[in-house]
């Protein structure tokens, strides 16, 4: 079957580093995306990896290993505003099909 | 640009009623999608469209219809509402297929309750 696995919750203090892992098993794979969603809000795009390696965007970095069907999102210098749910999503074809994980709730404490 | 807009923001239906959730985008994006989000289950793709006149099913299409007569609009129709369709519905658009890495832009969502 198809599945994306990510931890349900991670708690960390301000200034810390958090890594959210995502393992996937899908019928097709074109790339791995990460989205952020604050409570009551809409998902917003953070990053996309199609090839193996690390992509860095400010305080956030995303990594992909296609051979391991694994990726992660790294949040550095955590801020209170980073408290949100983070979803990994696999593009399963080139047209627009996205399959999402269940999400990881990140709780940042003072 | 208004981006992706959805109406209504909230809706309560009785079992068996039908309704249409509206979605519009002003970014001239080819690709539009509908997702539902249930607690603890992430977003699940209902239907998507790669351009005007072209639609396809996603992961959970049963009980929903879509059409795409213009680039801007992508309405979602609930044929006969059931309590299992209580959810938050998000519409999204992107300038090209997500396989190429283009981000999806999400609307604010419609919160639907079916009694």
XYZ file of N, CA and C in Angstrom:
675
model
N 0.814 -1.196 0.000
C 0.000 0.000 0.000
C 0.849 1.249 0.000
N 0.212 2.386 -0.084
C 0.913 3.651 -0.093
C 0.859 4.258 1.299
N 1.992 4.812 1.741
C 2.005 5.413 3.065
C 3.123 6.417 3.189
N 2.897 7.419 4.025
C 3.925 8.361 4.435
C 3.901 8.387 5.949
N 5.050 8.183 6.563
C 5.148 8.120 8.010
C 5.979 9.281 8.526
N 5.413 9.989 9.490
C 6.136 11.060 10.161
C 5.680 11.094 11.610
N 6.520 11.587 12.522
C 6.136 11.585 13.942
C 4.938 12.498 14.156
N 4.146 12.178 15.163
C 2.926 12.953 15.381
C 3.203 14.281 16.094
N 4.200 14.312 16.960
C 4.460 15.543 17.694
C 5.918 15.638 18.103
N 6.430 16.837 18.088
C 7.788 17.119 18.553
C 7.723 18.390 19.392
N 8.365 18.392 20.538
C 8.423 19.567 21.406
C 9.868 19.988 21.574
N 10.109 21.300 21.479
C 11.466 21.816 21.634
C 11.398 23.240 22.169
N 12.517 23.735 22.686
C 12.566 25.084 23.244
C 13.020 26.069 22.169
N 12.722 27.310 22.384
C 13.175 28.376 21.483
C 14.677 28.301 21.284
N 15.104 28.505 20.049
C 16.524 28.489 19.743
C 17.076 27.124 19.405
N 16.307 26.082 19.688
C 16.792 24.721 19.449
C 16.653 24.347 17.961
N 17.094 23.125 17.650
C 16.986 22.562 16.293
C 16.079 21.345 16.360
N 15.190 21.242 15.387
C 14.259 20.117 15.327
C 14.363 19.463 13.950
N 14.375 18.155 13.930
C 14.375 17.406 12.672
C 13.107 16.561 12.593
N 12.363 16.717 11.515
C 11.136 15.943 11.309
C 11.394 14.968 10.172
N 11.330 13.695 10.492
C 11.602 12.655 9.502
C 10.339 12.240 8.769
N 10.522 11.817 7.539
C 9.408 11.341 6.720
C 9.879 10.158 5.892
N 9.264 9.016 6.085
C 9.542 7.866 5.232
C 8.306 7.597 4.397
N 8.508 7.196 3.165
C 7.372 7.062 2.263
C 7.425 5.758 1.482
N 6.257 5.316 1.120
C 6.099 4.155 0.244
C 4.934 4.486 -0.668
N 5.224 4.846 -1.917
C 4.188 5.277 -2.851
C 4.378 4.597 -4.197
N 3.330 4.614 -5.002
C 3.388 3.939 -6.302
C 4.201 4.738 -7.315
N 4.326 6.021 -7.132
C 5.151 6.846 -7.997
C 5.868 7.873 -7.155
N 6.988 8.365 -7.644
C 7.720 9.385 -6.874
C 8.365 10.372 -7.833
N 7.932 11.628 -7.684
C 8.548 12.696 -8.465
C 9.267 13.700 -7.563
N 8.930 13.719 -6.297
C 9.587 14.644 -5.395
C 8.898 14.677 -4.048
N 9.581 15.262 -3.075
C 9.072 15.367 -1.708
C 8.956 16.845 -1.345
N 7.755 17.235 -0.913
C 7.508 18.624 -0.505
C 7.243 18.676 0.988
N 7.414 19.866 1.549
C 7.069 20.127 2.941
C 6.165 21.353 2.999
N 5.111 21.239 3.827
C 4.171 22.327 4.015
C 4.019 22.599 5.503
N 3.780 23.865 5.822
C 3.531 24.303 7.191
C 2.074 24.735 7.309
N 1.457 24.393 8.422
C 0.073 24.805 8.649
C -0.107 25.232 10.101
N -0.459 26.502 10.306
C -0.810 26.968 11.638
C -2.276 26.624 11.919
N -2.598 26.510 13.209
C -3.958 26.152 13.611
C -4.984 27.063 12.940
N -5.962 26.445 12.279
C -7.032 27.212 11.652
C -6.656 27.832 10.326
N -5.411 27.609 9.888
C -4.958 28.245 8.659
C -4.827 27.269 7.508
N -4.370 27.783 6.399
C -4.157 26.965 5.208
C -2.702 26.502 5.163
N -2.438 25.362 4.554
C -1.047 24.929 4.374
C -0.290 25.914 3.489
N 0.977 26.132 3.831
C 1.844 26.961 2.995
C 3.115 26.185 2.666
N 3.559 26.347 1.456
C 4.708 25.605 0.924
C 6.002 26.050 1.584
N 6.855 25.061 1.934
C 8.156 25.373 2.504
C 9.298 24.997 1.572
N 9.248 23.760 1.043
C 10.397 23.312 0.253
C 10.021 22.119 -0.603
N 10.924 21.805 -1.553
C 10.711 20.686 -2.472
C 12.062 20.072 -2.815
N 12.130 18.745 -2.747
C 13.331 18.008 -3.158
C 12.943 16.970 -4.199
N 13.572 17.039 -5.359
C 13.381 16.014 -6.376
C 14.601 15.089 -6.444
N 15.757 15.620 -6.113
C 17.002 14.863 -6.163
C 17.579 14.694 -4.765
N 18.427 13.695 -4.617
C 19.073 13.456 -3.327
C 19.869 14.685 -2.895
N 19.835 14.934 -1.598
C 20.665 16.010 -1.073
C 19.890 16.969 -0.220
N 20.574 18.037 0.155
C 20.053 19.023 1.085
C 19.706 20.316 0.356
N 18.520 20.847 0.635
C 18.109 22.157 0.133
C 17.943 23.081 1.322
N 18.546 24.251 1.262
C 18.492 25.173 2.396
C 17.747 26.438 2.011
N 16.787 26.827 2.883
C 16.033 28.060 2.676
C 15.929 28.763 4.013
N 16.870 29.661 4.260
C 16.856 30.379 5.526
C 17.082 29.441 6.695
N 16.187 29.498 7.680
C 16.332 28.653 8.873
C 15.880 27.213 8.628
N 15.221 26.982 7.497
C 14.689 25.651 7.204
C 15.530 24.974 6.129
N 15.768 23.685 6.316
C 16.472 22.874 5.323
C 15.681 21.597 5.114
N 15.762 21.045 3.911
C 15.096 19.772 3.642
C 16.067 18.851 2.927
N 15.954 17.574 3.275
C 16.878 16.556 2.767
C 16.089 15.422 2.154
N 16.656 14.802 1.127
C 16.019 13.650 0.489
C 17.056 12.581 0.167
N 16.688 11.337 0.446
C 17.424 10.169 -0.011
C 16.440 9.269 -0.733
N 16.474 9.254 -2.030
C 15.523 8.463 -2.808
C 15.751 6.968 -2.613
N 17.011 6.567 -2.473
C 17.299 5.144 -2.307
C 16.747 4.613 -0.990
N 16.640 5.468 0.022
C 16.112 5.068 1.325
C 14.640 5.424 1.483
N 14.032 6.053 0.477
C 12.641 6.520 0.572
C 12.443 7.333 1.845
N 13.317 8.301 2.035
C 13.391 9.030 3.312
C 13.755 10.473 3.069
N 13.145 11.322 3.854
C 13.506 12.724 3.825
C 13.311 13.335 5.199
N 13.824 14.514 5.388
C 13.581 15.221 6.643
C 13.550 16.714 6.412
N 12.869 17.380 7.346
C 12.835 18.835 7.409
C 13.564 19.246 8.672
N 14.509 20.164 8.539
C 15.291 20.642 9.669
C 14.910 22.092 9.951
N 14.465 22.321 11.165
C 14.104 23.673 11.593
C 15.167 24.148 12.582
N 15.857 25.204 12.246
C 16.925 25.719 13.085
C 16.499 27.023 13.755
N 17.192 27.327 14.864
C 16.933 28.576 15.596
C 15.429 28.759 15.814
N 14.828 27.743 16.397
C 13.380 27.726 16.561
C 12.847 29.005 17.194
N 11.725 29.467 16.656
C 11.027 30.631 17.190
C 9.611 30.208 17.561
N 8.981 30.991 18.447
C 7.622 30.661 18.878
C 6.681 30.558 17.678
N 6.902 31.377 16.660
C 6.015 31.370 15.493
C 6.147 30.086 14.668
N 7.163 29.276 14.965
C 7.326 28.007 14.253
C 6.406 26.920 14.803
N 5.711 27.199 15.898
C 4.725 26.244 16.428
C 3.612 26.080 15.394
N 3.516 24.879 14.843
C 2.584 24.620 13.735
C 2.639 23.137 13.419
N 1.817 22.717 12.477
C 1.911 21.360 11.948
C 2.708 21.383 10.654
N 3.530 20.367 10.468
C 4.369 20.261 9.280
C 4.046 18.951 8.572
N 3.787 19.048 7.285
C 3.388 17.890 6.488
C 4.421 17.603 5.410
N 4.812 16.351 5.283
C 5.550 15.947 4.098
C 4.528 15.464 3.069
N 4.868 15.630 1.798
C 3.949 15.260 0.726
C 4.755 14.761 -0.466
N 4.331 13.654 -1.020
C 5.000 13.079 -2.179
C 4.225 13.405 -3.441
N 4.922 13.879 -4.465
C 4.313 14.031 -5.786
C 4.352 12.660 -6.453
N 3.182 12.087 -6.711
C 3.142 10.722 -7.239
C 3.015 10.676 -8.758
N 2.809 11.806 -9.401
C 2.898 11.879 -10.861
C 3.284 13.296 -11.246
N 3.476 13.519 -12.535
C 3.965 14.828 -12.977
C 2.840 15.846 -13.145
N 1.596 15.417 -12.976
C 0.466 16.309 -13.252
C -0.031 17.065 -12.037
N 0.118 16.500 -10.855
C -0.380 17.270 -9.723
C -0.865 16.465 -8.542
N -0.714 15.166 -8.598
C -1.170 14.361 -7.467
C -0.193 14.442 -6.314
N -0.688 14.955 -5.171
C 0.121 15.025 -3.965
C -0.465 14.092 -2.925
N 0.357 13.264 -2.312
C -0.074 12.439 -1.193
C 0.616 12.949 0.056
N -0.200 13.304 1.079
C 0.318 13.932 2.284
C 0.487 12.923 3.410
N 1.472 13.174 4.273
C 1.554 12.479 5.537
C 0.530 13.058 6.502
N 0.413 12.433 7.680
C -0.583 12.854 8.661
C -0.177 14.123 9.409
N 1.085 14.521 9.285
C 1.516 15.762 9.889
C 2.227 15.580 11.211
N 3.156 16.488 11.488
C 3.874 16.522 12.752
C 3.598 17.859 13.420
N 3.058 17.809 14.624
C 2.816 19.056 15.353
C 4.088 19.436 16.102
N 4.608 20.597 15.799
C 5.794 21.105 16.486
C 5.351 22.123 17.519
N 5.729 21.885 18.751
C 5.402 22.785 19.857
C 6.700 23.410 20.341
N 6.775 24.725 20.252
C 7.962 25.453 20.702
C 7.647 26.100 22.043
N 8.473 25.824 23.033
C 8.269 26.374 24.380
C 9.343 27.409 24.700
N 8.988 28.362 25.569
C 9.964 29.424 25.908
C 11.179 28.847 26.625
N -3.366 40.706 -6.385
C -3.971 39.377 -6.603
C -4.632 38.868 -5.336
N -5.825 38.308 -5.480
C -6.495 37.721 -4.330
C -5.959 36.329 -4.025
N -5.287 35.694 -5.001
C -4.781 34.342 -4.795
C -5.887 33.329 -5.016
N -6.022 32.384 -4.080
C -7.067 31.362 -4.141
C -8.154 31.736 -3.135
N -9.365 31.868 -3.620
C -10.493 32.200 -2.746
C -11.477 31.051 -2.712
N -12.093 30.852 -1.549
C -13.079 29.795 -1.365
C -14.305 30.367 -0.675
N -15.451 29.931 -1.124
C -16.704 30.286 -0.449
C -17.607 29.063 -0.399
N -18.386 28.885 0.688
C -18.384 29.722 1.889
C -17.242 29.352 2.824
N -17.054 30.085 3.898
C -16.044 29.729 4.905
C -16.570 28.634 5.828
N -17.843 28.686 6.134
C -18.482 27.694 6.996
C -19.806 27.273 6.360
N -20.177 26.021 6.563
C -21.453 25.530 6.041
C -21.933 24.368 6.889
N -23.229 24.369 7.204
C -23.858 23.239 7.887
C -24.940 22.685 6.961
N -24.887 21.405 6.727
C -25.861 20.730 5.867
C -26.555 19.625 6.643
N -27.717 19.244 6.144
C -28.383 18.056 6.659
C -28.067 16.887 5.726
N -28.078 15.711 6.286
C -27.832 14.512 5.484
C -28.755 14.490 4.281
N -28.160 14.228 3.111
C -28.942 14.143 1.887
C -28.982 15.424 1.066
N -28.640 16.544 1.674
C -28.627 17.794 0.936
C -27.433 17.834 -0.016
N -27.561 18.633 -1.050
C -26.452 18.839 -1.972
C -25.988 20.284 -1.887
N -24.748 20.508 -2.258
C -24.245 21.878 -2.297
C -22.962 21.929 -3.120
N -22.572 23.131 -3.471
C -21.355 23.360 -4.232
C -20.415 24.255 -3.445
N -19.191 23.793 -3.278
C -18.142 24.628 -2.698
C -17.431 25.326 -3.848
N -17.303 26.649 -3.702
C -16.702 27.425 -4.779
C -15.219 27.637 -4.541
N -14.460 27.628 -5.627
C -13.027 27.911 -5.578
C -12.653 28.705 -6.821
N -11.910 29.773 -6.624
C -11.444 30.578 -7.750
C -10.014 31.041 -7.495
N -9.254 31.154 -8.583
C -7.896 31.683 -8.465
C -7.647 32.682 -9.597
N -6.868 33.712 -9.294
C -6.603 34.773 -10.266
C -5.137 34.817 -10.670
N -4.455 33.668 -10.566
C -3.030 33.608 -10.882
C -2.776 32.922 -12.225
N -3.835 32.601 -12.943
C -3.730 31.931 -14.241
C -3.027 30.583 -14.137
N -3.259 29.893 -13.014
C -2.644 28.582 -12.826
C -3.408 27.524 -13.593
N -2.648 26.602 -14.175
C -3.277 25.503 -14.913
C -3.849 24.457 -13.969
N -3.153 24.172 -12.906
C -3.485 23.039 -12.055
C -4.277 23.489 -10.831
N -5.375 22.807 -10.587
C -6.183 23.061 -9.399
C -6.595 21.738 -8.777
N -6.709 21.749 -7.439
C -6.999 20.514 -6.710
C -7.947 20.799 -5.558
N -8.658 19.767 -5.145
C -9.467 19.810 -3.936
C -8.964 18.752 -2.965
N -8.800 19.152 -1.704
C -8.399 18.252 -0.637
C -9.419 18.340 0.498
N -9.495 17.272 1.257
C -10.197 17.329 2.523
C -9.219 17.020 3.636
N -9.429 17.662 4.774
C -8.543 17.456 5.907
C -9.370 17.082 7.118
N -9.125 15.893 7.613
C -9.767 15.395 8.821
C -8.734 15.337 9.937
N -9.176 15.456 11.190
C -8.220 15.463 12.311
C -7.317 14.236 12.297
N -6.010 14.485 12.387
C -5.045 13.399 12.481
C -4.801 12.631 11.194
N -5.378 13.098 10.077
C -5.224 12.329 8.833
C -4.566 13.109 7.714
N -4.115 14.329 7.990
C -3.491 15.082 6.917
C -4.496 15.446 5.835
N -3.988 15.820 4.674
C -4.840 16.207 3.555
C -4.943 15.053 2.571
N -6.145 14.835 2.097
C -6.359 13.784 1.106
C -6.954 14.386 -0.155
N -6.387 13.997 -1.285
C -6.784 14.558 -2.564
C -8.118 13.982 -3.021
N -9.063 14.859 -3.369
C -10.394 14.420 -3.809
C -10.438 14.363 -5.341
N -10.232 15.495 -5.972
C -10.184 15.586 -7.429
C -9.162 16.642 -7.806
N -8.656 16.556 -9.034
C -7.780 17.610 -9.501
C -7.993 17.837 -10.995
N -7.437 18.953 -11.465
C -7.613 19.346 -12.864
C -6.294 19.884 -13.405
N -5.958 19.462 -14.614
C -4.696 19.932 -15.220
C -4.950 21.053 -16.227
N -6.192 21.466 -16.338
C -6.515 22.564 -17.229
C -8.013 22.580 -17.490
N -8.484 23.644 -18.107
C -9.913 23.758 -18.389
C -10.381 22.569 -19.207
N -11.469 21.955 -18.757
C -12.049 20.818 -19.439
C -11.454 19.471 -19.086
N -10.434 19.455 -18.223
C -9.752 18.193 -17.876
C -9.749 18.017 -16.367
N -10.361 16.933 -15.902
C -10.356 16.624 -14.471
C -10.015 15.158 -14.275
N -9.579 14.830 -13.071
C -9.263 13.443 -12.753
C -9.481 13.216 -11.267
N -9.635 11.927 -10.919
C -9.916 11.563 -9.536
C -8.641 11.498 -8.719
N -8.801 11.840 -7.450
C -7.714 11.679 -6.509
C -7.919 10.448 -5.661
N -7.523 10.553 -4.417
C -7.534 9.422 -3.486
C -8.924 9.089 -2.971
N -9.775 10.113 -2.744
C -11.088 9.918 -2.120
C -12.182 10.633 -2.911
N -12.492 10.205 -4.147
C -13.424 10.952 -4.992
C -14.907 10.649 -4.777
N -15.217 9.544 -4.078
C -16.612 9.119 -3.999
C -17.473 10.139 -3.262
N -18.617 10.481 -3.874
C -19.549 11.422 -3.273
C -19.322 12.856 -3.714
N -18.337 13.078 -4.558
C -17.987 14.419 -5.016
C -17.886 14.461 -6.544
N -18.308 15.591 -7.115
C -18.128 15.844 -8.537
C -17.414 17.164 -8.741
N -16.677 17.243 -9.834
C -16.029 18.504 -10.178
C -16.181 18.752 -11.670
N -15.974 19.997 -12.051
C -15.897 20.365 -13.457
C -14.960 21.561 -13.546
N -14.405 21.798 -14.706
C -13.484 22.923 -14.885
C -13.786 23.555 -16.245
N -14.712 24.495 -16.232
C -15.097 25.128 -17.493
C -14.206 26.323 -17.815
N -13.561 26.906 -16.812
C -12.644 28.014 -17.037
C -11.345 27.756 -16.283
N -10.307 28.478 -16.626
C -9.044 28.346 -15.899
C -9.200 28.794 -14.455
N -10.051 29.789 -14.210
C -10.131 30.420 -12.887
C -10.924 29.618 -11.865
N -11.945 28.884 -12.298
C -12.890 28.309 -11.338
C -12.848 26.790 -11.308
N -13.005 26.246 -10.114
C -12.971 24.785 -9.953
C -13.923 24.414 -8.810
N -15.217 24.377 -9.076
C -16.184 24.075 -8.005
C -16.221 22.596 -7.662
N -16.526 22.325 -6.402
C -16.662 20.955 -5.896
C -18.115 20.749 -5.472
N -18.746 19.743 -6.026
C -20.155 19.472 -5.711
C -20.295 18.235 -4.843
N -21.026 18.404 -3.754
C -21.425 17.267 -2.928
C -22.811 16.860 -3.385
N -22.948 15.630 -3.807
C -24.190 15.193 -4.445
C -25.300 14.924 -3.441
N -24.960 14.239 -2.359
C -25.909 13.895 -1.310
C -25.101 13.784 -0.023
N -25.080 14.869 0.743
C -24.162 14.970 1.879
C -24.395 13.866 2.916
N -23.276 13.386 3.464
C -23.301 12.369 4.515
C -22.437 12.850 5.686
N -22.742 12.416 6.903
C -21.926 12.840 8.052
C -20.438 12.568 7.875
N -20.087 11.524 7.106
C -18.680 11.208 6.858
C -17.975 12.280 6.035
N -18.738 13.192 5.450
C -18.144 14.268 4.669
C -17.897 15.528 5.501
N -18.199 15.451 6.783
C -17.826 16.536 7.690
C -16.308 16.649 7.701
N -15.806 17.818 7.339
C -14.369 17.977 7.172
C -14.056 19.442 6.863
N -12.773 19.725 6.732
C -12.333 21.012 6.202
C -11.854 20.777 4.780
N -12.361 21.562 3.858
C -12.047 21.391 2.447
C -11.145 22.529 1.984
N -10.040 22.144 1.370
C -9.102 23.116 0.832
C -9.005 22.965 -0.679
N -9.016 24.103 -1.337
C -8.744 24.173 -2.764
C -7.323 24.689 -2.929
N -6.624 24.211 -3.952
C -5.248 24.644 -4.182
C -5.009 24.794 -5.674
N -4.044 25.639 -6.016
C -3.675 25.784 -7.422
C -2.154 25.883 -7.536
N -1.649 25.552 -8.706
C -0.216 25.679 -8.963
C -0.013 25.954 -10.444
N 1.092 26.626 -10.793
C 1.308 27.016 -12.186
C 1.656 25.847 -13.092
N 2.090 24.740 -12.520
C 2.411 23.559 -13.313
C 2.289 22.367 -12.393
N 2.528 21.185 -12.898
C 2.418 20.005 -12.080
C 3.359 20.047 -10.903
N 2.922 19.534 -9.775
C 3.775 19.537 -8.588
C 4.974 18.619 -8.774
N 4.927 17.753 -9.759
C 6.084 16.912 -10.013
C 7.287 17.722 -10.425
N 7.050 18.929 -10.931
C 8.165 19.774 -11.330
C 8.619 20.687 -10.202
N 7.979 20.551 -9.041
C 8.424 21.315 -7.875
C 7.673 22.592 -7.635
N 6.768 22.971 -8.518
C 6.026 24.199 -8.287
C 5.109 24.052 -7.082
N 5.132 25.053 -6.217
C 4.358 24.959 -4.997
C 2.883 25.044 -5.288
N 2.108 24.460 -4.391
C 0.662 24.599 -4.453
C 0.250 25.720 -3.515
N -0.647 26.582 -4.000
C -1.157 27.702 -3.224
C -2.554 27.308 -2.738
N -2.743 27.355 -1.432
C -4.001 26.897 -0.861
C -4.932 28.067 -0.545
N -6.233 27.819 -0.724
C -7.235 28.753 -0.258
C -7.416 28.635 1.242
N -8.258 29.507 1.841
C -8.432 29.536 3.299
C -9.242 28.385 3.865
N -9.915 27.629 3.008
C -10.667 26.471 3.481
C -12.144 26.747 3.698
N -12.922 25.670 3.586
C -14.354 25.689 3.926
C -14.578 24.632 4.979
N -15.144 25.041 6.107
C -15.426 24.107 7.185
C -16.855 23.634 7.077
N -17.016 22.349 6.738
C -18.337 21.774 6.455
C -18.727 20.796 7.545
N -19.942 20.966 8.048
C -20.517 20.029 9.010
C -21.786 19.454 8.414
N -21.890 18.125 8.419
C -23.090 17.450 7.932
C -23.765 16.761 9.116
N -24.995 17.158 9.360
C -25.730 16.626 10.523
C -26.594 15.430 10.135
